[in-house]
Short mmCIF file of N, CA and C in Angstrom, two decimals:
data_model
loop_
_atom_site.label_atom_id
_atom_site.label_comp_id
_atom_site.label_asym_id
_atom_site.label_seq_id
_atom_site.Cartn_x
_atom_site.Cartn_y
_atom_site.Cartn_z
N UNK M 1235 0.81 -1.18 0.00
CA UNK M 1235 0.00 0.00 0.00
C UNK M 1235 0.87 1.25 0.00
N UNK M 1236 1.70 1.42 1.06
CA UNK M 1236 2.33 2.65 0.80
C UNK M 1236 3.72 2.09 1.09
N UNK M 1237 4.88 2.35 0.14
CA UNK M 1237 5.98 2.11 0.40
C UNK M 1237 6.38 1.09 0.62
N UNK M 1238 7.73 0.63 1.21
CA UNK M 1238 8.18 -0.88 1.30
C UNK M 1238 7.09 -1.46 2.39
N UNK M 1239 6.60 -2.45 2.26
CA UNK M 1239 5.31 -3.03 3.38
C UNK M 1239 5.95 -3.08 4.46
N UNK M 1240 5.29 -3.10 5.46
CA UNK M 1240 5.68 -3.32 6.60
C UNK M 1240 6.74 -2.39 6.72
N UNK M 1241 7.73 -2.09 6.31
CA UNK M 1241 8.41 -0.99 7.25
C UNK M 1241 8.28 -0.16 7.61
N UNK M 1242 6.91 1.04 6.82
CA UNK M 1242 7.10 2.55 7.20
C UNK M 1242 7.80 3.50 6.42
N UNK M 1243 8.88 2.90 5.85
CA UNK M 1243 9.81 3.69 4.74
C UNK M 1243 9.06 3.81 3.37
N UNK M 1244 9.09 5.12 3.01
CA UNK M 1244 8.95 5.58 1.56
C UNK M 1244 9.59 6.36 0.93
N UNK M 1245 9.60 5.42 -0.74
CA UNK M 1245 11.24 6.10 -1.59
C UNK M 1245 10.61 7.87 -1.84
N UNK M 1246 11.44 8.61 -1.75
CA UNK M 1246 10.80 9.80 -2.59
C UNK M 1246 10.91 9.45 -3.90
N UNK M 1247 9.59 10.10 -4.57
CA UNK M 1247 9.48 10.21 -5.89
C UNK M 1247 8.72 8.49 -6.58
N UNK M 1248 8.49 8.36 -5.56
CA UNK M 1248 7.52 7.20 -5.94
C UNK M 1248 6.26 7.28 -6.11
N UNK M 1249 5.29 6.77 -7.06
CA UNK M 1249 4.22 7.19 -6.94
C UNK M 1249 3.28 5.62 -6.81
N UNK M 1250 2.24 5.73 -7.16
CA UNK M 1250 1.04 4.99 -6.41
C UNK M 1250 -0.48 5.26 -7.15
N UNK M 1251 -1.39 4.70 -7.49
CA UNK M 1251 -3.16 4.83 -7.43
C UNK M 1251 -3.40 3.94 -7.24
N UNK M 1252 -5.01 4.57 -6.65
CA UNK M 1252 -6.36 3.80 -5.72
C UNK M 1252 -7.07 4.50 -5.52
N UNK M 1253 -7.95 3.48 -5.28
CA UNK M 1253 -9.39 3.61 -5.17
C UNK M 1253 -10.23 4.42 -3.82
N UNK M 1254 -10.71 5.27 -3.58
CA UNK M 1254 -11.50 5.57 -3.17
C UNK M 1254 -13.21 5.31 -2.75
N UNK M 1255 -13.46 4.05 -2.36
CA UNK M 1255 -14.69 3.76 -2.61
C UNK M 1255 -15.35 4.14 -1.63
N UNK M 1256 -17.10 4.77 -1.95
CA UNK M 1256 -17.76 5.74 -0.98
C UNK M 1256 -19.04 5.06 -1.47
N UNK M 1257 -19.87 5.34 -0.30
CA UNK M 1257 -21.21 5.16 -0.21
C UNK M 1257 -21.96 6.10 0.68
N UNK M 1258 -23.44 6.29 0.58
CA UNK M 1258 -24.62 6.53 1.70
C UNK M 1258 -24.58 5.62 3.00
N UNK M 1259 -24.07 6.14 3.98
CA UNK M 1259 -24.93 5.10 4.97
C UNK M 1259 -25.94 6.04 5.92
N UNK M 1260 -26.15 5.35 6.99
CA UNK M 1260 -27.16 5.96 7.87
C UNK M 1260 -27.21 7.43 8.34
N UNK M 1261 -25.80 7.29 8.64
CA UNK M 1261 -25.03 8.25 9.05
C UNK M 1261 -24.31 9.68 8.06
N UNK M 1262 -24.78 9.27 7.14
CA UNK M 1262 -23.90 10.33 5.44
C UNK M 1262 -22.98 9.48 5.21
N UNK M 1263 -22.02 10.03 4.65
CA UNK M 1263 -20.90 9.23 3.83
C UNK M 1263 -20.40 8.41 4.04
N UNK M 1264 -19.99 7.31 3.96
CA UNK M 1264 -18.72 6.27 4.84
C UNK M 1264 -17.81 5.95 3.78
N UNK M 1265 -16.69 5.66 3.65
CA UNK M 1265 -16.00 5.37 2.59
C UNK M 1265 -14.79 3.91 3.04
N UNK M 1266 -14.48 3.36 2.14
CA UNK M 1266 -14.08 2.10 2.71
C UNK M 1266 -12.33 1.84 2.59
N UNK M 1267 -11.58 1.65 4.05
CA UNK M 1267 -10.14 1.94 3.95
C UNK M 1267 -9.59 0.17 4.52
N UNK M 1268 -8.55 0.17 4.02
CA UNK M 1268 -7.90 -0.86 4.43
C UNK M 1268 -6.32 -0.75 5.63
N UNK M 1269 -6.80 -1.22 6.60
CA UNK M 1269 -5.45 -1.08 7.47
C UNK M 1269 -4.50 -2.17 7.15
N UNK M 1270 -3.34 -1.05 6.88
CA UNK M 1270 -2.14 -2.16 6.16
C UNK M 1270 -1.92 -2.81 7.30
N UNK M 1271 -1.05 -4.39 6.45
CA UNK M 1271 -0.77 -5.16 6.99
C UNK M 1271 -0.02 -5.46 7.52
N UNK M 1272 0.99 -6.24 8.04
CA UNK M 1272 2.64 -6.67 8.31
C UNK M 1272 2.80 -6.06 9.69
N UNK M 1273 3.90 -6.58 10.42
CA UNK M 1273 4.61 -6.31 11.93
C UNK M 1273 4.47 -4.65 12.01
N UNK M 1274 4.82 -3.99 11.06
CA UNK M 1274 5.04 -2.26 12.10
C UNK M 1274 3.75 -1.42 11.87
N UNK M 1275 2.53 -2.39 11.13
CA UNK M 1275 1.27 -1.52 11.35
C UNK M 1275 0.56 -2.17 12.54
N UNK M 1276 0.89 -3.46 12.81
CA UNK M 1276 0.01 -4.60 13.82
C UNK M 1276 -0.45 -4.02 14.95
N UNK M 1277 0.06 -3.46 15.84
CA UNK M 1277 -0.22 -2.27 17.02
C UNK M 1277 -0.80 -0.93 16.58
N UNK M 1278 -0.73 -0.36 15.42
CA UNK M 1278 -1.62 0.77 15.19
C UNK M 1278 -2.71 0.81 14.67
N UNK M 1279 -3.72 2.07 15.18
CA UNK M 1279 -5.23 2.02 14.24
C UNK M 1279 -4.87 3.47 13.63
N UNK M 1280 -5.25 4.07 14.59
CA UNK M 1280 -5.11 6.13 13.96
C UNK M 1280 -3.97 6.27 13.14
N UNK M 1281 -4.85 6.66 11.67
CA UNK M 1281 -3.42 6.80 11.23
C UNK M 1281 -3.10 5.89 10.49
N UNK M 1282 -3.43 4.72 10.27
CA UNK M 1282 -2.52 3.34 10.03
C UNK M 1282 -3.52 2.75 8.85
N UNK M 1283 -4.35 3.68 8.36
CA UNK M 1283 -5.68 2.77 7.44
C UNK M 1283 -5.05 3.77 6.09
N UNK M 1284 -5.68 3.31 4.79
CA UNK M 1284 -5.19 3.58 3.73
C UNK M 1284 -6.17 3.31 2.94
N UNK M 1285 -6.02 3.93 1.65
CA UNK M 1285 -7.17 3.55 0.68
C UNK M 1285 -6.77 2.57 -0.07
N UNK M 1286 -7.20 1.27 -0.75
CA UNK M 1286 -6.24 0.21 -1.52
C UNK M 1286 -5.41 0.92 -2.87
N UNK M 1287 -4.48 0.85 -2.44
CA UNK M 1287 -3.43 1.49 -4.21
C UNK M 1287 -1.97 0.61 -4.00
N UNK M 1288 -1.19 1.26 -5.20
CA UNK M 1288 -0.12 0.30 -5.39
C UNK M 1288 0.33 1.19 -6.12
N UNK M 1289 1.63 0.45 -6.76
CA UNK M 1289 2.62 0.66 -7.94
C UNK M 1289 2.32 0.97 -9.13
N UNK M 1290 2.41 1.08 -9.88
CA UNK M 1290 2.02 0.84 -11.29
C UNK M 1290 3.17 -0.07 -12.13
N UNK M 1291 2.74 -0.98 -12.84
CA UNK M 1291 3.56 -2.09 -13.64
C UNK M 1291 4.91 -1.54 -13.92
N UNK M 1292 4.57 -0.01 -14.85
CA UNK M 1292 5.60 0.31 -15.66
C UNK M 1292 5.51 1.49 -15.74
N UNK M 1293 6.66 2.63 -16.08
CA UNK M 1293 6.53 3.82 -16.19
C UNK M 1293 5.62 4.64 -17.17
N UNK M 1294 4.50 3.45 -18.24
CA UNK M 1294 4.01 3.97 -18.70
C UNK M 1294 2.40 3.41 -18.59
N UNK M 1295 2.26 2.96 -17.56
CA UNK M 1295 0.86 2.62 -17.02
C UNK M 1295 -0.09 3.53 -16.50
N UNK M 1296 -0.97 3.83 -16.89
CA UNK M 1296 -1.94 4.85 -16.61
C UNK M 1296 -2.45 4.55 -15.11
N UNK M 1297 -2.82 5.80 -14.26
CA UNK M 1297 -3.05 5.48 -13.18
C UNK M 1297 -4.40 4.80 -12.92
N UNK M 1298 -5.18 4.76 -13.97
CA UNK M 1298 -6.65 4.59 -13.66
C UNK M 1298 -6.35 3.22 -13.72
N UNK M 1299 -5.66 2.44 -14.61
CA UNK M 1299 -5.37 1.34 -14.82
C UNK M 1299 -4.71 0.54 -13.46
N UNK M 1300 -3.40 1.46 -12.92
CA UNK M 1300 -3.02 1.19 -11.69
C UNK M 1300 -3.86 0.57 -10.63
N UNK M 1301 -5.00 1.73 -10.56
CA UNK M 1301 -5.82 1.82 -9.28
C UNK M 1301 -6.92 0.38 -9.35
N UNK M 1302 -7.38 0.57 -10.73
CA UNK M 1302 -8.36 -1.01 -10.97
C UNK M 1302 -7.19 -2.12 -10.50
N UNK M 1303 -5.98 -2.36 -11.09
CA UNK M 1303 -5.32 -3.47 -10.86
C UNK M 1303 -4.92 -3.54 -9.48
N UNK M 1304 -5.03 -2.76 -8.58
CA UNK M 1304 -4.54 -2.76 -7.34
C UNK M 1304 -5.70 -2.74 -6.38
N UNK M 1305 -6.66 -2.29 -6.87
CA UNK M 1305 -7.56 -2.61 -5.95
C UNK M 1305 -7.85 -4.11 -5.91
N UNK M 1306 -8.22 -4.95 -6.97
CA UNK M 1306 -8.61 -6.18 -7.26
C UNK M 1306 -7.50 -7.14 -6.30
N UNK M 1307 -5.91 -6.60 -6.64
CA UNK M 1307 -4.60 -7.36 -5.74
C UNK M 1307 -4.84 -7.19 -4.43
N UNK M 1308 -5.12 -5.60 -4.73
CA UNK M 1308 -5.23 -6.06 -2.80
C UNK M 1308 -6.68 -6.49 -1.67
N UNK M 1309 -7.68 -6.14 -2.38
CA UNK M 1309 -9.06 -6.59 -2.23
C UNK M 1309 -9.05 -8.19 -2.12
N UNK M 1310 -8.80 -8.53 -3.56
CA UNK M 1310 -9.18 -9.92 -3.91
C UNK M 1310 -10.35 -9.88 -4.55
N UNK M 1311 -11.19 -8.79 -4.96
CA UNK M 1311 -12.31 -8.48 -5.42
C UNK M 1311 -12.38 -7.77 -6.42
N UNK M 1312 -13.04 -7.68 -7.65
CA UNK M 1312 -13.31 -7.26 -8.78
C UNK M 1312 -13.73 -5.47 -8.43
N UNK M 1313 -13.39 -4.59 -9.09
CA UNK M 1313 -14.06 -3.28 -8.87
C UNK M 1313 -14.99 -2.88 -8.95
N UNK M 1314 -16.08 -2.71 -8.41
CA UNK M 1314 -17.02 -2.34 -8.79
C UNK M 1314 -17.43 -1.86 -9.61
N UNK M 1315 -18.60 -1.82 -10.44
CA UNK M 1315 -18.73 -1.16 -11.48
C UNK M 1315 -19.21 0.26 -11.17
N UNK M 1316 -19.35 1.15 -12.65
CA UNK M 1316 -19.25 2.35 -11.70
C UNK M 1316 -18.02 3.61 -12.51
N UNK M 1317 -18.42 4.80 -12.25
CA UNK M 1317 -17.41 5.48 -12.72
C UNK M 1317 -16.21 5.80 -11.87
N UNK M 1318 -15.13 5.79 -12.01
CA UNK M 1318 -14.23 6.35 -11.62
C UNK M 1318 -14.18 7.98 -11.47
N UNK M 1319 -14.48 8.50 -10.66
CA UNK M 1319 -13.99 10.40 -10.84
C UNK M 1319 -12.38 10.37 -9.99
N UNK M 1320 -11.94 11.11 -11.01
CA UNK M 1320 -10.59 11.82 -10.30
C UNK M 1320 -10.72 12.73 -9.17
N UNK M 1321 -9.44 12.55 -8.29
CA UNK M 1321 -9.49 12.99 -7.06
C UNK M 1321 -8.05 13.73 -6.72
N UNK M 1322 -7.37 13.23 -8.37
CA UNK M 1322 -6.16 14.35 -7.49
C UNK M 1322 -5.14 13.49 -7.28
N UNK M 1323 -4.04 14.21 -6.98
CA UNK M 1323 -3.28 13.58 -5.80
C UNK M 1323 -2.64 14.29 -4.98
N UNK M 1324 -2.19 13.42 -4.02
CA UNK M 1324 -1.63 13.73 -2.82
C UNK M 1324 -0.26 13.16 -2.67
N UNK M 1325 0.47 13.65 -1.79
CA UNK M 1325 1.84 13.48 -1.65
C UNK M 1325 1.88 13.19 0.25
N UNK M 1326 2.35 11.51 -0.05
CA UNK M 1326 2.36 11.15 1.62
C UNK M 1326 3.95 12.23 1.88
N UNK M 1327 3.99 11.54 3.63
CA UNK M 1327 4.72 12.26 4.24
C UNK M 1327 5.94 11.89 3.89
N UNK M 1328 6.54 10.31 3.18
CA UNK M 1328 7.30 9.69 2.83
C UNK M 1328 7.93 10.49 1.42
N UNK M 1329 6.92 11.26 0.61
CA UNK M 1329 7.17 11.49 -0.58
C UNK M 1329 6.54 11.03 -1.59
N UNK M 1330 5.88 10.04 -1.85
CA UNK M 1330 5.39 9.11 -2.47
C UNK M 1330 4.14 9.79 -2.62
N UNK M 1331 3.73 10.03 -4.57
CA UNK M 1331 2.64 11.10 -4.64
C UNK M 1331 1.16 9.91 -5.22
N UNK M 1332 0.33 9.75 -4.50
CA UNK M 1332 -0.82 9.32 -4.89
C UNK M 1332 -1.89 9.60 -5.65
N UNK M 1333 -2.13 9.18 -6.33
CA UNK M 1333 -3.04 9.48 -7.08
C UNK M 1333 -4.47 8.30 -7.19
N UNK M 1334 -5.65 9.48 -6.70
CA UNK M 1334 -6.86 8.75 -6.01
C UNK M 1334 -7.74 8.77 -7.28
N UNK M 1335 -9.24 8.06 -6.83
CA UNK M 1335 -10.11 7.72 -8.03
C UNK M 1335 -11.37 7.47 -6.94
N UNK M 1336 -12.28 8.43 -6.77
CA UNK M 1336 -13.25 7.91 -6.31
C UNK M 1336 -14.46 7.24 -6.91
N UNK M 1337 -15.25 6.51 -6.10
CA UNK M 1337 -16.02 5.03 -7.02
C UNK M 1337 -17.01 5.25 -5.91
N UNK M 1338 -18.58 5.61 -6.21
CA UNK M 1338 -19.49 5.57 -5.83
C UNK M 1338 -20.06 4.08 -5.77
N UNK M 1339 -19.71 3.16 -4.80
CA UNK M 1339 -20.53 1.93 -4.94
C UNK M 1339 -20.50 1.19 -3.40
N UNK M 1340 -21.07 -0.08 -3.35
CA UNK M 1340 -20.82 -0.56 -2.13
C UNK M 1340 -20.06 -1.84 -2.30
N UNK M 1341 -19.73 -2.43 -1.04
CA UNK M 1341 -18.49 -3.56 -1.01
C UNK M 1341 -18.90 -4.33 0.57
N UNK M 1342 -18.79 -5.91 0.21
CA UNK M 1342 -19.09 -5.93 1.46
C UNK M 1342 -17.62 -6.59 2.15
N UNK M 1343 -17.17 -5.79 3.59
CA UNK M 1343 -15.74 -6.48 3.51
C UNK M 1343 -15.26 -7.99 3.88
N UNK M 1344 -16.49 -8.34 4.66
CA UNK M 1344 -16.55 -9.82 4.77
C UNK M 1344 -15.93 -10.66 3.59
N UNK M 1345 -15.83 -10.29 2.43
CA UNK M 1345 -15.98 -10.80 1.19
C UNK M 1345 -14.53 -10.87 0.55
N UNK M 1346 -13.65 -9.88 1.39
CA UNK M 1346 -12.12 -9.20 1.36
C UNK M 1346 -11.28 -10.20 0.94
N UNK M 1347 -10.28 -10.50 -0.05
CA UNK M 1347 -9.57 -11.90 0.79
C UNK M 1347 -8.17 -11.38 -0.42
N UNK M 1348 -7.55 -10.47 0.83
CA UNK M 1348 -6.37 -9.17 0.51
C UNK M 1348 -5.16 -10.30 -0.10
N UNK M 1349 -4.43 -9.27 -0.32
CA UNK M 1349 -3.04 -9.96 -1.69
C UNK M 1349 -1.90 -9.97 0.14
N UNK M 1350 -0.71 -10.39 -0.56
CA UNK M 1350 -0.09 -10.74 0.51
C UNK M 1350 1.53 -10.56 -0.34
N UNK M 1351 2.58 -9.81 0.49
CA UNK M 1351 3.75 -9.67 0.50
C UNK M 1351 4.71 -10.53 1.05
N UNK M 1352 5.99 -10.65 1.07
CA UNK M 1352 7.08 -11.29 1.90
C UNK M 1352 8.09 -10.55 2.38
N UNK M 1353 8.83 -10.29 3.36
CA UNK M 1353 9.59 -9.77 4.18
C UNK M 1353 10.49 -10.42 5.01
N UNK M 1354 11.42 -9.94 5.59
CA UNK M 1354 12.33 -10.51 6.23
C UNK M 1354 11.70 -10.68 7.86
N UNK M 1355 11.42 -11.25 8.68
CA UNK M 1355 11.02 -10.61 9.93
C UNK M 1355 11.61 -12.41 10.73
N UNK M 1356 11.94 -11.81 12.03
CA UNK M 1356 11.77 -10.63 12.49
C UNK M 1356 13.26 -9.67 11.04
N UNK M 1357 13.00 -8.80 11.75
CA UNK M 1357 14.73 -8.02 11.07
C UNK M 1357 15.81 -8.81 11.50
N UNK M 1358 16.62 -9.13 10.49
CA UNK M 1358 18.26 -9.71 10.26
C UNK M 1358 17.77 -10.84 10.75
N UNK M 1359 16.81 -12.04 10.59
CA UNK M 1359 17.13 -13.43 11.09
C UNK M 1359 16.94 -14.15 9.96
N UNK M 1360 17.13 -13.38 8.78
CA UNK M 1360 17.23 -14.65 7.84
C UNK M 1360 15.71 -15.44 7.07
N UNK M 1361 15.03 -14.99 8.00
CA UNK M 1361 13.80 -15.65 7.88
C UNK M 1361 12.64 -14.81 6.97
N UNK M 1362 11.80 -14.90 5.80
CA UNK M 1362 11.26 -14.96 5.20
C UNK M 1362 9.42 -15.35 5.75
N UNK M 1363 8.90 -14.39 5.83
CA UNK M 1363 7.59 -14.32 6.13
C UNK M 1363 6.35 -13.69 5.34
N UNK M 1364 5.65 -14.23 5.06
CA UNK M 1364 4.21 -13.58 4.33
C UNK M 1364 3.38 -12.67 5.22
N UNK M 1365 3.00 -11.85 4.59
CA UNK M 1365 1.93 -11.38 5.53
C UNK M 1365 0.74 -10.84 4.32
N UNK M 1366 -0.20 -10.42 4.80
CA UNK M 1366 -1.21 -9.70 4.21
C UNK M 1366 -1.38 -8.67 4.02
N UNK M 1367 -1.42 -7.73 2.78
CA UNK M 1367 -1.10 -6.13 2.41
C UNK M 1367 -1.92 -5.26 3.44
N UNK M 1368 -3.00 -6.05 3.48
CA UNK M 1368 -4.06 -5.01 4.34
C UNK M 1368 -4.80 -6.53 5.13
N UNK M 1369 -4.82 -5.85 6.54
CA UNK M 1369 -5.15 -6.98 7.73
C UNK M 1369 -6.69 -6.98 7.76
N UNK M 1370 -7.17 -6.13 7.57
CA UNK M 1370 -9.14 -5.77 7.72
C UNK M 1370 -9.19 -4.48 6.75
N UNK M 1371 -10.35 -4.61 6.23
CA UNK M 1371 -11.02 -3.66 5.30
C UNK M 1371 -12.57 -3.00 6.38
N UNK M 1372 -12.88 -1.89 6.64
CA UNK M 1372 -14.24 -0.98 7.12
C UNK M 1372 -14.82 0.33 6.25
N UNK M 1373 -15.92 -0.34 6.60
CA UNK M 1373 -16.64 1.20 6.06
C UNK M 1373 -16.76 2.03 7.35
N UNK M 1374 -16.13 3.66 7.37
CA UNK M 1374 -16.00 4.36 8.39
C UNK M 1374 -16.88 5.27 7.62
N UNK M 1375 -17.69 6.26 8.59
CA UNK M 1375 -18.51 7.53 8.41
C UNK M 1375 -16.98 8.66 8.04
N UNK M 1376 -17.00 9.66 7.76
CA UNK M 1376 -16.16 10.29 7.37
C UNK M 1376 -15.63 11.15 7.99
N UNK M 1377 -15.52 11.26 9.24
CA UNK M 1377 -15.55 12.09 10.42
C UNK M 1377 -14.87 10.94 11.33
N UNK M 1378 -14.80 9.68 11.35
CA UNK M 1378 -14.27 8.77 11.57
C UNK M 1378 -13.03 8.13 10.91
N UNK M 1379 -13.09 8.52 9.71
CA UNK M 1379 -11.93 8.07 8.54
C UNK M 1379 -10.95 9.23 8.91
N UNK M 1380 -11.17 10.52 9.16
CA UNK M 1380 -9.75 11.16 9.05
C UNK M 1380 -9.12 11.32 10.41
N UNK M 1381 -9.72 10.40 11.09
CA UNK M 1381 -8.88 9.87 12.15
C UNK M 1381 -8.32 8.18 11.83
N UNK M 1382 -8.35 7.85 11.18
CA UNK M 1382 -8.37 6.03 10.63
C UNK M 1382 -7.09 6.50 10.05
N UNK M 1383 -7.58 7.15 8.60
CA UNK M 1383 -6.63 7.20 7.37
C UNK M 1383 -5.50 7.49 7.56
N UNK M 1384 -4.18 7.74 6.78
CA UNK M 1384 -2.76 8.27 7.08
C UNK M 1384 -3.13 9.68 6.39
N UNK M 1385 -2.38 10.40 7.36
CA UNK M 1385 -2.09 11.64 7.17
C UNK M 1385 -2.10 12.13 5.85
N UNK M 1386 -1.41 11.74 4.97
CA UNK M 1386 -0.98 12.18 3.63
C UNK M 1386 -2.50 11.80 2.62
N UNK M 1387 -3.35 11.16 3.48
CA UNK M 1387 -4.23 10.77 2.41
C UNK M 1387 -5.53 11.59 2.85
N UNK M 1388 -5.46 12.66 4.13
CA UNK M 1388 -6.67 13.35 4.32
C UNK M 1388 -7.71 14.09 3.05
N UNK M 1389 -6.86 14.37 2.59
CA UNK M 1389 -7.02 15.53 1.74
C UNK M 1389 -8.25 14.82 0.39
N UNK M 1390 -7.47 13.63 0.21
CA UNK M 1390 -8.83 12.98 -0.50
C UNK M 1390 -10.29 12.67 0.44
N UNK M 1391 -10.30 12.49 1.21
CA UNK M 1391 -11.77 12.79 2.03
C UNK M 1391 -12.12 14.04 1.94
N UNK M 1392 -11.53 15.16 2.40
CA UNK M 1392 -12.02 16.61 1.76
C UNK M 1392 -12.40 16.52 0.62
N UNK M 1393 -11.88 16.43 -0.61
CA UNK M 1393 -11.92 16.30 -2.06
C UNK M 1393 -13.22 15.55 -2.28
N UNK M 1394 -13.58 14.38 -1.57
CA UNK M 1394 -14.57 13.49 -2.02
C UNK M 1394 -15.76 14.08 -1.58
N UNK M 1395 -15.92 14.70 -0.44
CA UNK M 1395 -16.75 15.36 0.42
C UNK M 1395 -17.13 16.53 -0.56
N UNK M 1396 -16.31 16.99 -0.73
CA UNK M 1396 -16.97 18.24 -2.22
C UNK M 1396 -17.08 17.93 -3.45
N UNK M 1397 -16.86 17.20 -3.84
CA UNK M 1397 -16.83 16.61 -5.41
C UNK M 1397 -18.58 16.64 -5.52
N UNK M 1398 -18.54 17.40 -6.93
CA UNK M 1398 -19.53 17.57 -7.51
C UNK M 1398 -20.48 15.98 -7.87
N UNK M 1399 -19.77 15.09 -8.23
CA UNK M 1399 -19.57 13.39 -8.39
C UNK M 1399 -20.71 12.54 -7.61
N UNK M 1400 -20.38 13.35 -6.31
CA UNK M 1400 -20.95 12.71 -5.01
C UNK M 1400 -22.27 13.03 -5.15
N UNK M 1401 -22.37 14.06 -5.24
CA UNK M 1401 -23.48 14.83 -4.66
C UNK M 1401 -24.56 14.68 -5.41
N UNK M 1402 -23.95 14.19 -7.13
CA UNK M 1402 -25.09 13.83 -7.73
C UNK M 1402 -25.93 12.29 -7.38
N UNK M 1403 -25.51 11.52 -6.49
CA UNK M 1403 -25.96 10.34 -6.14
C UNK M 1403 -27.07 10.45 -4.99
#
């Protein structure tokens, strides 16, 4: 999701898209984040949730393309159908500039069954471990998410919150 998994470290000048997926609930908006996975997110919530994105293949992969293929990797689930609206991007604290896509639809996360990385862990023993990109997927009200989400990714909840996009639903 963001940067090398599990560590926390991000290259500058790396970039990234994903998905943004939003719905109506009871409450107004909720939009649906995934808390990454691996040893140095395992103890955190605030802060520690993310929207599903990734890499892109190649330096000449379109981000919209990115964001479908990365949601599906790290979901395990097909994208909803549905338009994509642009959202911009954002630049985490690492450097690493994102580029979002919000998707008016619903998801149920029960249904989740996330992509999975390998890493060294613990650190320096040699040993080789899997983990899961993102540990749980929620739909949070939005007033709830920008306490969830990472820092660098607030700014797309603002953005989604005013988007003309939304409002027509």
């Amino acid at each position: 999701m963001t940067g090398t998994p599990g560590t926390g470290k991000h290259r500058t000048g790396r970039r990234s898209a994903g998905i943004l997926l939003h719905r109506r609930g009871a409450a107004g908006v909720e939009v649906l984040l995934g808390h990454m996975g691996g040893p140095f997110w395992a103890r955190k919530d605030d802060g520690a949730w993310s929207i599903p994105k990734g890499e892109p293949d190649g330096d000449d992969e379109a981000p919209e393309t990115t964001a479908r293929r990365e949601f599906t990797e790290e979901l395990g689930l097909p994208v909803p159908e549905g338009e994509l609206v642009p959202l911009g991007e954002v630049r985490q604290s690492g450097g690493k500039v994102v580029h979002a896509f919000a998707l008016s639809a619903d998801l149920d996360p029960d249904q989740v069954v996330p992509g999975t990385f390998t890493m060294e862990w613990p650190p320096r023993s040699g040993q080789l471990r899997e983990f899961p990109e993102i540990d749980r997927v929620a739909w949070f009200p939005l007033v709830q998410a920008r306490v969830k989400i990472l820092k660098g990714q607030r700014d797309l909840l603002d953005r989604l919150d005013g988007s003309v996009a939304f409002t027509q639903h």
